Short mmCIF file of C-alpha atoms in Angstrom, two decimals:
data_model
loop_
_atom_site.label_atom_id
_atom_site.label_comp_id
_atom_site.label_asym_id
_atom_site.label_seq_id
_atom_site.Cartn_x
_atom_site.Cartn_y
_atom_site.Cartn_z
CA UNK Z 1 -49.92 -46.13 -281.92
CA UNK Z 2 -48.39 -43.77 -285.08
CA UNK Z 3 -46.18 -40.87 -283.86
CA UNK Z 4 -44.76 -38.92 -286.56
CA UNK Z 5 -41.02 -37.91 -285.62
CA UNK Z 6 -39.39 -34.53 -287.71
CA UNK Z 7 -42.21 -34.83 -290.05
CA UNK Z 8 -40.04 -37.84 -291.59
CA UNK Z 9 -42.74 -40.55 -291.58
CA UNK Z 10 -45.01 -42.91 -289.12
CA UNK Z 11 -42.32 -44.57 -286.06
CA UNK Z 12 -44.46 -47.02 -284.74
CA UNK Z 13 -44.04 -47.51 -280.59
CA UNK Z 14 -45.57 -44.91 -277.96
CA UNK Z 15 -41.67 -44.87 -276.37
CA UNK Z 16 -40.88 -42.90 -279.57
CA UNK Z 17 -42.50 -39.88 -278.22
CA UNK Z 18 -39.99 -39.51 -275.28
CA UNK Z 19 -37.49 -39.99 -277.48
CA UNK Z 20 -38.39 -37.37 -280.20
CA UNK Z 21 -38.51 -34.69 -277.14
CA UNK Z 22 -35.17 -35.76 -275.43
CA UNK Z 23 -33.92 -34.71 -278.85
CA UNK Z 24 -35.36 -32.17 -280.28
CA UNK Z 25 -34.23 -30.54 -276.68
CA UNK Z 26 -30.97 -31.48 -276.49
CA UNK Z 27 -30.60 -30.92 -280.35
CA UNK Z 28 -31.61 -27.06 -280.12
CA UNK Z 29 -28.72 -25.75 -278.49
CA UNK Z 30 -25.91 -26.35 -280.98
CA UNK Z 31 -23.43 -26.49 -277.88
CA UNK Z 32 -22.08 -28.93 -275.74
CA UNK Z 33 -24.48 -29.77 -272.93
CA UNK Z 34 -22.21 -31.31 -269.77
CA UNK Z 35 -19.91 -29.73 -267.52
CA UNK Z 36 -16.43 -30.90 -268.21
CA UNK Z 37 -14.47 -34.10 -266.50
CA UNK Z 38 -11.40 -33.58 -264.37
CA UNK Z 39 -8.39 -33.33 -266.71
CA UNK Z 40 -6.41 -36.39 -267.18
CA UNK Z 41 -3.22 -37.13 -269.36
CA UNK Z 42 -4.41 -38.37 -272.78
CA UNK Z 43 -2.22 -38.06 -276.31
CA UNK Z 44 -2.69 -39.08 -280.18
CA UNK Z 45 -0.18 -39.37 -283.06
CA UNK Z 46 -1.18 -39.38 -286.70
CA UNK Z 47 0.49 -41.52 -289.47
CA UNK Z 48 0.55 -41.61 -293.11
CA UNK Z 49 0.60 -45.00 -294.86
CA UNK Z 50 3.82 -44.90 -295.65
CA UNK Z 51 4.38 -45.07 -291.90
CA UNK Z 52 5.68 -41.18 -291.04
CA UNK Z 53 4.28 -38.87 -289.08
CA UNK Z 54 1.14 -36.58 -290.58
CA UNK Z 55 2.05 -33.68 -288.68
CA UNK Z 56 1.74 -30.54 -291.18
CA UNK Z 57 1.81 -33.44 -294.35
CA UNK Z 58 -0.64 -32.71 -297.08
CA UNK Z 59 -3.03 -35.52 -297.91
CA UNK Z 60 -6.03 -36.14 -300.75
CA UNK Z 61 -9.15 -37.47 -300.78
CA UNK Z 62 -8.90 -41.20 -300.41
CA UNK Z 63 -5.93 -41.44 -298.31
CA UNK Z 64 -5.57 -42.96 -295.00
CA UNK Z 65 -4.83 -41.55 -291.86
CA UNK Z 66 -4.17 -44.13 -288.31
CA UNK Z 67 -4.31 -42.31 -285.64
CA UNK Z 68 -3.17 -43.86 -282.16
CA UNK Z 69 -4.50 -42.22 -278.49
CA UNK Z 70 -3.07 -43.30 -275.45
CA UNK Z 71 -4.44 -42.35 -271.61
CA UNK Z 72 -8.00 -42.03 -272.75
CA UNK Z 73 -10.10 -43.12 -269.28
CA UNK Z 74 -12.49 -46.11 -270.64
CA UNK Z 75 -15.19 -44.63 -268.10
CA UNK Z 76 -14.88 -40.89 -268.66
CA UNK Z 77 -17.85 -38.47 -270.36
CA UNK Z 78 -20.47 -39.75 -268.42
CA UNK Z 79 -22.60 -36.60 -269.18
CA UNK Z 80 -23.89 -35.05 -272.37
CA UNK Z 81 -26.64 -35.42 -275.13
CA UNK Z 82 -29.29 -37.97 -274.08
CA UNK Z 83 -29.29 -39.63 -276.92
CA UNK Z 84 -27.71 -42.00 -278.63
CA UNK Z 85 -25.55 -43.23 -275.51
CA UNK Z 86 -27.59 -42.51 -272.20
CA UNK Z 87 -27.01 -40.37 -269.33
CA UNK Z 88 -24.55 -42.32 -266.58
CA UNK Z 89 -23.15 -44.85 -269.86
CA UNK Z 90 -19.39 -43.31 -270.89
CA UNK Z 91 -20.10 -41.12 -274.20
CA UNK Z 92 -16.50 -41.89 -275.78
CA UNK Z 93 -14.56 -39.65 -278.15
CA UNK Z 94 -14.43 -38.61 -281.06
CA UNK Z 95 -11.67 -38.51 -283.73
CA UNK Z 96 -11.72 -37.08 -287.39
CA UNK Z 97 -10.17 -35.83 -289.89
CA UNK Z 98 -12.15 -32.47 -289.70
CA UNK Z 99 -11.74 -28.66 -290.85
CA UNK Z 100 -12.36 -26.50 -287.67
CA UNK Z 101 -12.48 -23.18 -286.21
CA UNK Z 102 -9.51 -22.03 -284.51
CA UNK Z 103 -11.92 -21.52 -281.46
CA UNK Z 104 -13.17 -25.01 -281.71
CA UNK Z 105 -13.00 -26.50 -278.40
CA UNK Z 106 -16.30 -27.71 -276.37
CA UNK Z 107 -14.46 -26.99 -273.17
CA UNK Z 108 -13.96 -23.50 -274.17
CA UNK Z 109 -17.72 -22.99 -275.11
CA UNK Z 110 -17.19 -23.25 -279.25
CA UNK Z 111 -20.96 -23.98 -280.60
CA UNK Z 112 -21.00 -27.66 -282.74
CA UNK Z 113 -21.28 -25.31 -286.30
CA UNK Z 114 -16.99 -24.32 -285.17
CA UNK Z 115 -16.04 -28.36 -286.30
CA UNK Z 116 -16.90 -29.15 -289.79
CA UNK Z 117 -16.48 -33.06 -290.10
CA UNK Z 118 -17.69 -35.48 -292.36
CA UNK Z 119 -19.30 -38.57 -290.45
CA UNK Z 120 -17.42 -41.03 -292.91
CA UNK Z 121 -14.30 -38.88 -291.17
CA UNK Z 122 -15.03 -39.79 -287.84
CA UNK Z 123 -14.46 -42.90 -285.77
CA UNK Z 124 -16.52 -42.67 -282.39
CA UNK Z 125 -13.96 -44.58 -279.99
CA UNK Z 126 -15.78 -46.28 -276.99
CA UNK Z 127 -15.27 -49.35 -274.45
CA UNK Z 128 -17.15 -52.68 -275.27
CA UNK Z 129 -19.01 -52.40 -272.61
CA UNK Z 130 -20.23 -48.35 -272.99
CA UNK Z 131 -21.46 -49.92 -276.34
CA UNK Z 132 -23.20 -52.79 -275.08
CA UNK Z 133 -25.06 -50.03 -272.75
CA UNK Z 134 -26.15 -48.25 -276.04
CA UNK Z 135 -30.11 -49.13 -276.53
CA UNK Z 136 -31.20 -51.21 -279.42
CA UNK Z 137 -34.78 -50.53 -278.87
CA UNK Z 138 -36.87 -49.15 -279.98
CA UNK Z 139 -34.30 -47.45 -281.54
CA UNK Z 140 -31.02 -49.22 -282.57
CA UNK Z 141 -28.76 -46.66 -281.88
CA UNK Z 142 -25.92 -49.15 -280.94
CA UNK Z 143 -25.94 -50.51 -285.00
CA UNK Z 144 -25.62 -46.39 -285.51
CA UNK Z 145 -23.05 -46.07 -283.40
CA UNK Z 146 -21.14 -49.32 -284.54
CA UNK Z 147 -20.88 -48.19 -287.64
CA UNK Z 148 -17.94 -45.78 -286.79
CA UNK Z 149 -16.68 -47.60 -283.68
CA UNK Z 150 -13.31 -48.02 -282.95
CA UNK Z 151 -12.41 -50.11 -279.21
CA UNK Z 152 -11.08 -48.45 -276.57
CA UNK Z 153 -9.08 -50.42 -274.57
CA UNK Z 154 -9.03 -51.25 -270.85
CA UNK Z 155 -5.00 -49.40 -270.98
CA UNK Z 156 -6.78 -46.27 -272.19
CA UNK Z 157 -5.63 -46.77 -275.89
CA UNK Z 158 -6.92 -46.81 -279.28
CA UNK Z 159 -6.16 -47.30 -282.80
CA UNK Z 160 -8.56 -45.46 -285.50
CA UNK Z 161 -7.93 -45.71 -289.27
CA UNK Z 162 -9.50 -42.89 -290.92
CA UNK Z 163 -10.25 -42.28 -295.32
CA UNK Z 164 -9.91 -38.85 -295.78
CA UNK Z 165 -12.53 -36.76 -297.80
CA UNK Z 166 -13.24 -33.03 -298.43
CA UNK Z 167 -15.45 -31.44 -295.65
CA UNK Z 168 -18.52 -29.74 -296.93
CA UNK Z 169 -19.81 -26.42 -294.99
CA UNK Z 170 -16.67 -26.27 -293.11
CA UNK Z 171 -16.36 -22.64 -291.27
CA UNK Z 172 -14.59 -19.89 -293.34
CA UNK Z 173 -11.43 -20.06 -290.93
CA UNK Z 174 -11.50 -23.56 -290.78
CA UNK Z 175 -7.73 -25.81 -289.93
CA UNK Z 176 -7.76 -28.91 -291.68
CA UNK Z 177 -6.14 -31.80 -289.47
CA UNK Z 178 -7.12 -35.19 -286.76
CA UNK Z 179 -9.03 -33.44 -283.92
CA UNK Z 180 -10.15 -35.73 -281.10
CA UNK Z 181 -13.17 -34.55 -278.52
CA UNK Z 182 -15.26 -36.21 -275.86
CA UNK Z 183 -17.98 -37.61 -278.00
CA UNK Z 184 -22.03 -36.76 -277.89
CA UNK Z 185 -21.95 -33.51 -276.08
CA UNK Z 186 -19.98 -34.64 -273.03
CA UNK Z 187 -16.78 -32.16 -272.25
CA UNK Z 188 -13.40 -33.37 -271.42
CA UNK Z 189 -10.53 -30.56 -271.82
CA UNK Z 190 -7.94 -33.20 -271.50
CA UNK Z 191 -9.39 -35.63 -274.43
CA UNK Z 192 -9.66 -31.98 -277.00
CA UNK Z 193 -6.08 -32.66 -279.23
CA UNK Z 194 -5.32 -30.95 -282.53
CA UNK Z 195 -2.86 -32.36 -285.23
CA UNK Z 196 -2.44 -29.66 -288.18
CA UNK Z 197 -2.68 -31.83 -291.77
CA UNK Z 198 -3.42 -30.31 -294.56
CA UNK Z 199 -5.79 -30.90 -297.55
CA UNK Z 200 -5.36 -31.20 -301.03
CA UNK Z 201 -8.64 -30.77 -303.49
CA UNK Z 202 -6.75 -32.22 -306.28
CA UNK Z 203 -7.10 -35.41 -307.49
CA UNK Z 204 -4.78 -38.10 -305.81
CA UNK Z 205 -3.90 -41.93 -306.76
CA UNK Z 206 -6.20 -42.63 -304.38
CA UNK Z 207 -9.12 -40.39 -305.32
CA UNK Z 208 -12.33 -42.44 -306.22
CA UNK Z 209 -13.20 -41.36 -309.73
CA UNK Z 210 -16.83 -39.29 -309.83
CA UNK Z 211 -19.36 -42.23 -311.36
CA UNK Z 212 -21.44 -41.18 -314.14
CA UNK Z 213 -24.42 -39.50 -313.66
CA UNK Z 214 -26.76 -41.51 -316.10
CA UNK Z 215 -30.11 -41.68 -313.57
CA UNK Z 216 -30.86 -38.33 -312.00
CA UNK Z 217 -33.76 -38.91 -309.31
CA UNK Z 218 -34.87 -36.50 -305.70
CA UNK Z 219 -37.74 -38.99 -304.99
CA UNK Z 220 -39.81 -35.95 -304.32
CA UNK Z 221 -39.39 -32.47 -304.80
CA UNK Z 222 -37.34 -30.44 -302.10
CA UNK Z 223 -36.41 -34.17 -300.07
CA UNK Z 224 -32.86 -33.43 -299.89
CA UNK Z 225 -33.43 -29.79 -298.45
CA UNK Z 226 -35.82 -31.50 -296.27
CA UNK Z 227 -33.62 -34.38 -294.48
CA UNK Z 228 -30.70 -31.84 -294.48
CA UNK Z 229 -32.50 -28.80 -292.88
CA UNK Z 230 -35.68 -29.87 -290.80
CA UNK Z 231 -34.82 -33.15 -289.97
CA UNK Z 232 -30.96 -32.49 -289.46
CA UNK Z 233 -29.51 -35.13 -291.43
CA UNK Z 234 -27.45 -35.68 -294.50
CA UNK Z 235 -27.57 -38.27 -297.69
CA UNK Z 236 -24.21 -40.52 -297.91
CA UNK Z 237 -23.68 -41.90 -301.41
CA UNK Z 238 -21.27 -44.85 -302.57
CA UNK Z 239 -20.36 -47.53 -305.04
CA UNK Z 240 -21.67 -45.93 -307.92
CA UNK Z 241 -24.56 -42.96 -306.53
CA UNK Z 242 -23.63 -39.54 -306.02
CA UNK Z 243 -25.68 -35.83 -304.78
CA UNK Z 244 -25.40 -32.95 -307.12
CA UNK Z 245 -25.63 -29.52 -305.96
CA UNK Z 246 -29.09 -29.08 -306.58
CA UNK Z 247 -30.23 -31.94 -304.50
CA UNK Z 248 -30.68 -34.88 -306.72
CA UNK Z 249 -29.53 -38.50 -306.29
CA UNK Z 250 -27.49 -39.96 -309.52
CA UNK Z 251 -26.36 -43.38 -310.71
CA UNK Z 252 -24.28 -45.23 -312.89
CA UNK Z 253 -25.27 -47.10 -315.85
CA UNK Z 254 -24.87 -51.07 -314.71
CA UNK Z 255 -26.56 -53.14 -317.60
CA UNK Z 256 -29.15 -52.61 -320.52
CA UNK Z 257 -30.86 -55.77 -321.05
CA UNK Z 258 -33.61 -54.70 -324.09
CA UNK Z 259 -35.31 -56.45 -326.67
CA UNK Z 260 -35.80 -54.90 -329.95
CA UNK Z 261 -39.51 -53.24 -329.19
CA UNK Z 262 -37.90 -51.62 -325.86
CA UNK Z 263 -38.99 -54.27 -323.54
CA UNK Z 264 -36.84 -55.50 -320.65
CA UNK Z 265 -34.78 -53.67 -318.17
CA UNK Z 266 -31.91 -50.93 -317.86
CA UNK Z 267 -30.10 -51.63 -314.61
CA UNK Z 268 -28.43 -48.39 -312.42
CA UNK Z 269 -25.65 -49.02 -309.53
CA UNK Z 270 -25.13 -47.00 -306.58
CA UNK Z 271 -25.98 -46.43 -302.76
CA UNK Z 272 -27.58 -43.72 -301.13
CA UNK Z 273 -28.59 -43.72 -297.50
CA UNK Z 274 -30.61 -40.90 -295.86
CA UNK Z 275 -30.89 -40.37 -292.48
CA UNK Z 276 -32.45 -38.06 -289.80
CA UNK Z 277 -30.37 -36.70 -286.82
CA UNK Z 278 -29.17 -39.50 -284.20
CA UNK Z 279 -30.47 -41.97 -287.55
CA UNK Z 280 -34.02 -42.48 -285.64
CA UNK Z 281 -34.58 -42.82 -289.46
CA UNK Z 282 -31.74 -44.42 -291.80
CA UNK Z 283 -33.28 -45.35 -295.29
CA UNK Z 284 -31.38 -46.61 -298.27
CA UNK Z 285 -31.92 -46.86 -301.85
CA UNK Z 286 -29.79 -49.10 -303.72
CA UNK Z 287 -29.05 -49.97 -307.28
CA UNK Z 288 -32.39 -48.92 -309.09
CA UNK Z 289 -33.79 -50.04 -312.64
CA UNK Z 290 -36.10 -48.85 -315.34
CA UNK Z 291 -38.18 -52.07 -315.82
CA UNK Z 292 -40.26 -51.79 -319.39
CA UNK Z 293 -43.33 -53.79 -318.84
CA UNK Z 294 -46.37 -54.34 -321.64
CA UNK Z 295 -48.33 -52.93 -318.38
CA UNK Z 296 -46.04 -49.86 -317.97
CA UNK Z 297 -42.70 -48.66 -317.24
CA UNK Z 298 -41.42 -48.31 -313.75
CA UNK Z 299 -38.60 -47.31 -311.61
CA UNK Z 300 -37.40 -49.96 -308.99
CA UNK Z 301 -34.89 -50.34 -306.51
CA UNK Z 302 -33.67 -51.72 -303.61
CA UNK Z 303 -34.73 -50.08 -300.18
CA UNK Z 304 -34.35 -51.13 -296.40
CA UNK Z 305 -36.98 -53.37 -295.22
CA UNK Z 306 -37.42 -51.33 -292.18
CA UNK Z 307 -37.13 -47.52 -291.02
CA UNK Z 308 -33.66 -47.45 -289.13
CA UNK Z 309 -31.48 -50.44 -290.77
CA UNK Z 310 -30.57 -48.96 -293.79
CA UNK Z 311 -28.41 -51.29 -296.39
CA UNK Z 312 -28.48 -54.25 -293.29
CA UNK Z 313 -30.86 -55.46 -295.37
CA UNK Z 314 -33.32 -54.37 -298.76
CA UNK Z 315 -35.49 -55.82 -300.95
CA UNK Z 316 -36.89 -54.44 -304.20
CA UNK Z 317 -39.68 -52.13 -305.27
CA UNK Z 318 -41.34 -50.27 -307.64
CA UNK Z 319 -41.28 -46.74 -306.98
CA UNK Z 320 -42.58 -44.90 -309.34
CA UNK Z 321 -44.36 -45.26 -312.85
CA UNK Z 322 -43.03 -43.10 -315.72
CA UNK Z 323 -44.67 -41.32 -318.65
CA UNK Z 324 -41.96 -43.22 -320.96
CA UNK Z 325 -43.26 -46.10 -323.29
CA UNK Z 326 -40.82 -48.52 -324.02
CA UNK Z 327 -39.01 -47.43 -327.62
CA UNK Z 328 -35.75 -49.40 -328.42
CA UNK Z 329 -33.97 -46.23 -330.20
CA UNK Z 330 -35.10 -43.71 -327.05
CA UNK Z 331 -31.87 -43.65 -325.28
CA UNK Z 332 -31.71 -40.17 -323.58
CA UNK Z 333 -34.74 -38.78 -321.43
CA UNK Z 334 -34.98 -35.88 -319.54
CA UNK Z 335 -37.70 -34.89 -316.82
CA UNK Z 336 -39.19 -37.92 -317.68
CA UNK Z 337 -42.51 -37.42 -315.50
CA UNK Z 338 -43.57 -40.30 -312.38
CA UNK Z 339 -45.62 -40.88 -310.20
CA UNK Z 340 -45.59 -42.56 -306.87
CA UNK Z 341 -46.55 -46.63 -306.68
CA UNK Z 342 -45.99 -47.57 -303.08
CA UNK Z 343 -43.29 -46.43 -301.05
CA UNK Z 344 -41.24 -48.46 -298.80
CA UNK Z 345 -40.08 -48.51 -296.06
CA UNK Z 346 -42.62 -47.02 -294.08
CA UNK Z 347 -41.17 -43.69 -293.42
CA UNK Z 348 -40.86 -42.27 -296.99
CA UNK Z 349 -44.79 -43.09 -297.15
CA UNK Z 350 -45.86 -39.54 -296.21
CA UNK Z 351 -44.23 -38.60 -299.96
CA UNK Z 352 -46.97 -40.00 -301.47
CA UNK Z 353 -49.39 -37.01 -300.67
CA UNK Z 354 -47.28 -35.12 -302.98
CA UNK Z 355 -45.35 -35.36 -306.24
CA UNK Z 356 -43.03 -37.59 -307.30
CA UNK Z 357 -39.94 -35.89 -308.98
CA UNK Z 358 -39.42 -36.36 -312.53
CA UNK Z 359 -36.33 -39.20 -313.70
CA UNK Z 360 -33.30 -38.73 -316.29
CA UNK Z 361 -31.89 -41.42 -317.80
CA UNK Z 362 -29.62 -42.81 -320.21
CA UNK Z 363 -28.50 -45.95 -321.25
#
């Protein structure tokens, strides 16, 4: 059976249907869904690398933040969002370096739009065993989720390092600084902590330099706007890929490898990973290439092998064929026009009843 979930593409089990309802309900709301825990004694402390204390420090993008909680029950935050931990299973905390609301707290009703936070920001800090609760089918949420874990130990204490980066859409009155918060909707006033750290936009010595925007691709007209708006998601980009403003995916010039008629291939670097809400869709697209062939020229990259384990594992594919004949002294092309070839994984497959969006590139 082929259910289509957020209009993303085809998830292939009937359990996906309960599974797209549980949360497109619990999603709706924008506020925490549980009634808070008792209150217990809980505490964290924020350090800079050099070993002092973060309170009221400035930092930059690219530095590094450990954070250390003490008190924090193992078996607390039983109740909240559905999915990705399920109802009875502890739902953890979370702690970030985030740019919040002054009225930010889920205990005192603050909707989830008050905390700006980046997930790259935020480890989710849970028990070995609340993870090994976490479903892996159909749906591996507990890969999601491990992604960002950080134990909790059986004492009730923690130890998170966290890279700092800007927050995007933070609130207008937003406090930069490590906030901690009972994680997935569940409500703890004693686990909500605030440590005040400011940011820096300028450049630091740890600052990863911008890479080169010499491939500009979308895939398809309007996809960013699409996983960022109707399926609630966001696009993460490393090692070489980045997302302009206007939506489209760059990458960095790698290798040109050309003979003299034009024939051969023009290699890109760089990561970018889409994903729906709760990742019941996580997609990557890695390193791509402009492959001049005698039967055409074609874009190519690496992309997950399945619909939810994003760079775990890829293989290459062509894309998309471009309107661009090979020509050894054609170095710069803009809106270079393509068209689909076959899609993979299955997901993105529903983009093939459109457009494919046109390709830049140099080399």
């Amino acid at each position: 059976m082929s259910i289509r979930v957020f209009g993303f593409g085809a998830v292939r089990s009937a359990g996906a249907l309960a599974v797209a309802v549980g949360v497109a309900s619990a999603a709706g709301s924008g506020v925490a869904v549980a009634a808070p825990t008792v209150p217990k004694s809980t505490a964290i402390q924020a350090y800079l690398a050099d070993g002092t204390r973060a309170d009221g420090k400035s930092v930059r993008a690219g530095d590094t933040i450990t954070v250390h909680g003490q008190g924090f029950d193992p078996g607390a935050n039983r109740e909240g969002l559905p999915l990705p931990v399920l109802p009875g299973t502890p739902h953890g905390v979370f702690v970030t370096f985030g740019a919040f609301s002054p009225h930010w707290r889920p205990s005192e009703g603050a909707p989830s739009d008050a905390r700006g936070e980046q997930r790259s920001n935020t480890a989710w800090v849970l028990d070995d065993d609340a993870l090994a609760a976490v479903p892996d089918a159909p749906f591996d949420f507990r890969r999601t989720i491990r992604q960002q874990w950080v134990p909790l130990n059986d004492d009730g204490s923690f130890t998170a390092e966290i890279t700092v980066s800007e927050v995007k859409d933070a609130p207008d009155d937003a406090r930069y600084g490590i906030y901690s918060y009972a994680g997935a909707g569940a409500v703890n006033a004693a686990e909500e902590h605030f440590i005040p750290v400011d940011f820096d936009p300028a450049p630091g010595p740890n600052t990863p330099q911008p890479p080169a925007q010499d491939l500009v691709w979308e895939l398809a007209p309007g996809y960013t706007d699409i996983v960022k708006t109707r399926l609630q998601g966001g696009i993460s980009t490393s090692d070489g890929a980045s997302l302009r403003g206007d939506g489209r995916l760059t990458f960095e010039l790698d290798e040109v490898a050309l003979d003299d008629a034009g024939f051969g291939t023009v290699r890109y670097r760089g990561t970018a990973v889409s994903y729906t809400k709760f990742h019941l869709a996580e997609v990557a697209l890695v390193d791509p290439w402009i492959e001049f062939t005698p039967d055409g020229t074609f874009l190519s990259a690496e992309t997950s092998t399945t619909d939810q384990n994003g760079t775990d594992a890829t293989a290459r594919t062509r894309l998309a064929r471009l309107d661009a004949d090979a020509d050894a002294g054609a170095r710069d092309r803009s809106d270079v026009p393509a068209h689909f070839e076959q899609l993979a994984p299955t997901v993105l497959r529903p983009l093939e009843l459109g457009h494919a969006a046109p390709v830049s590139f140099r080399y």
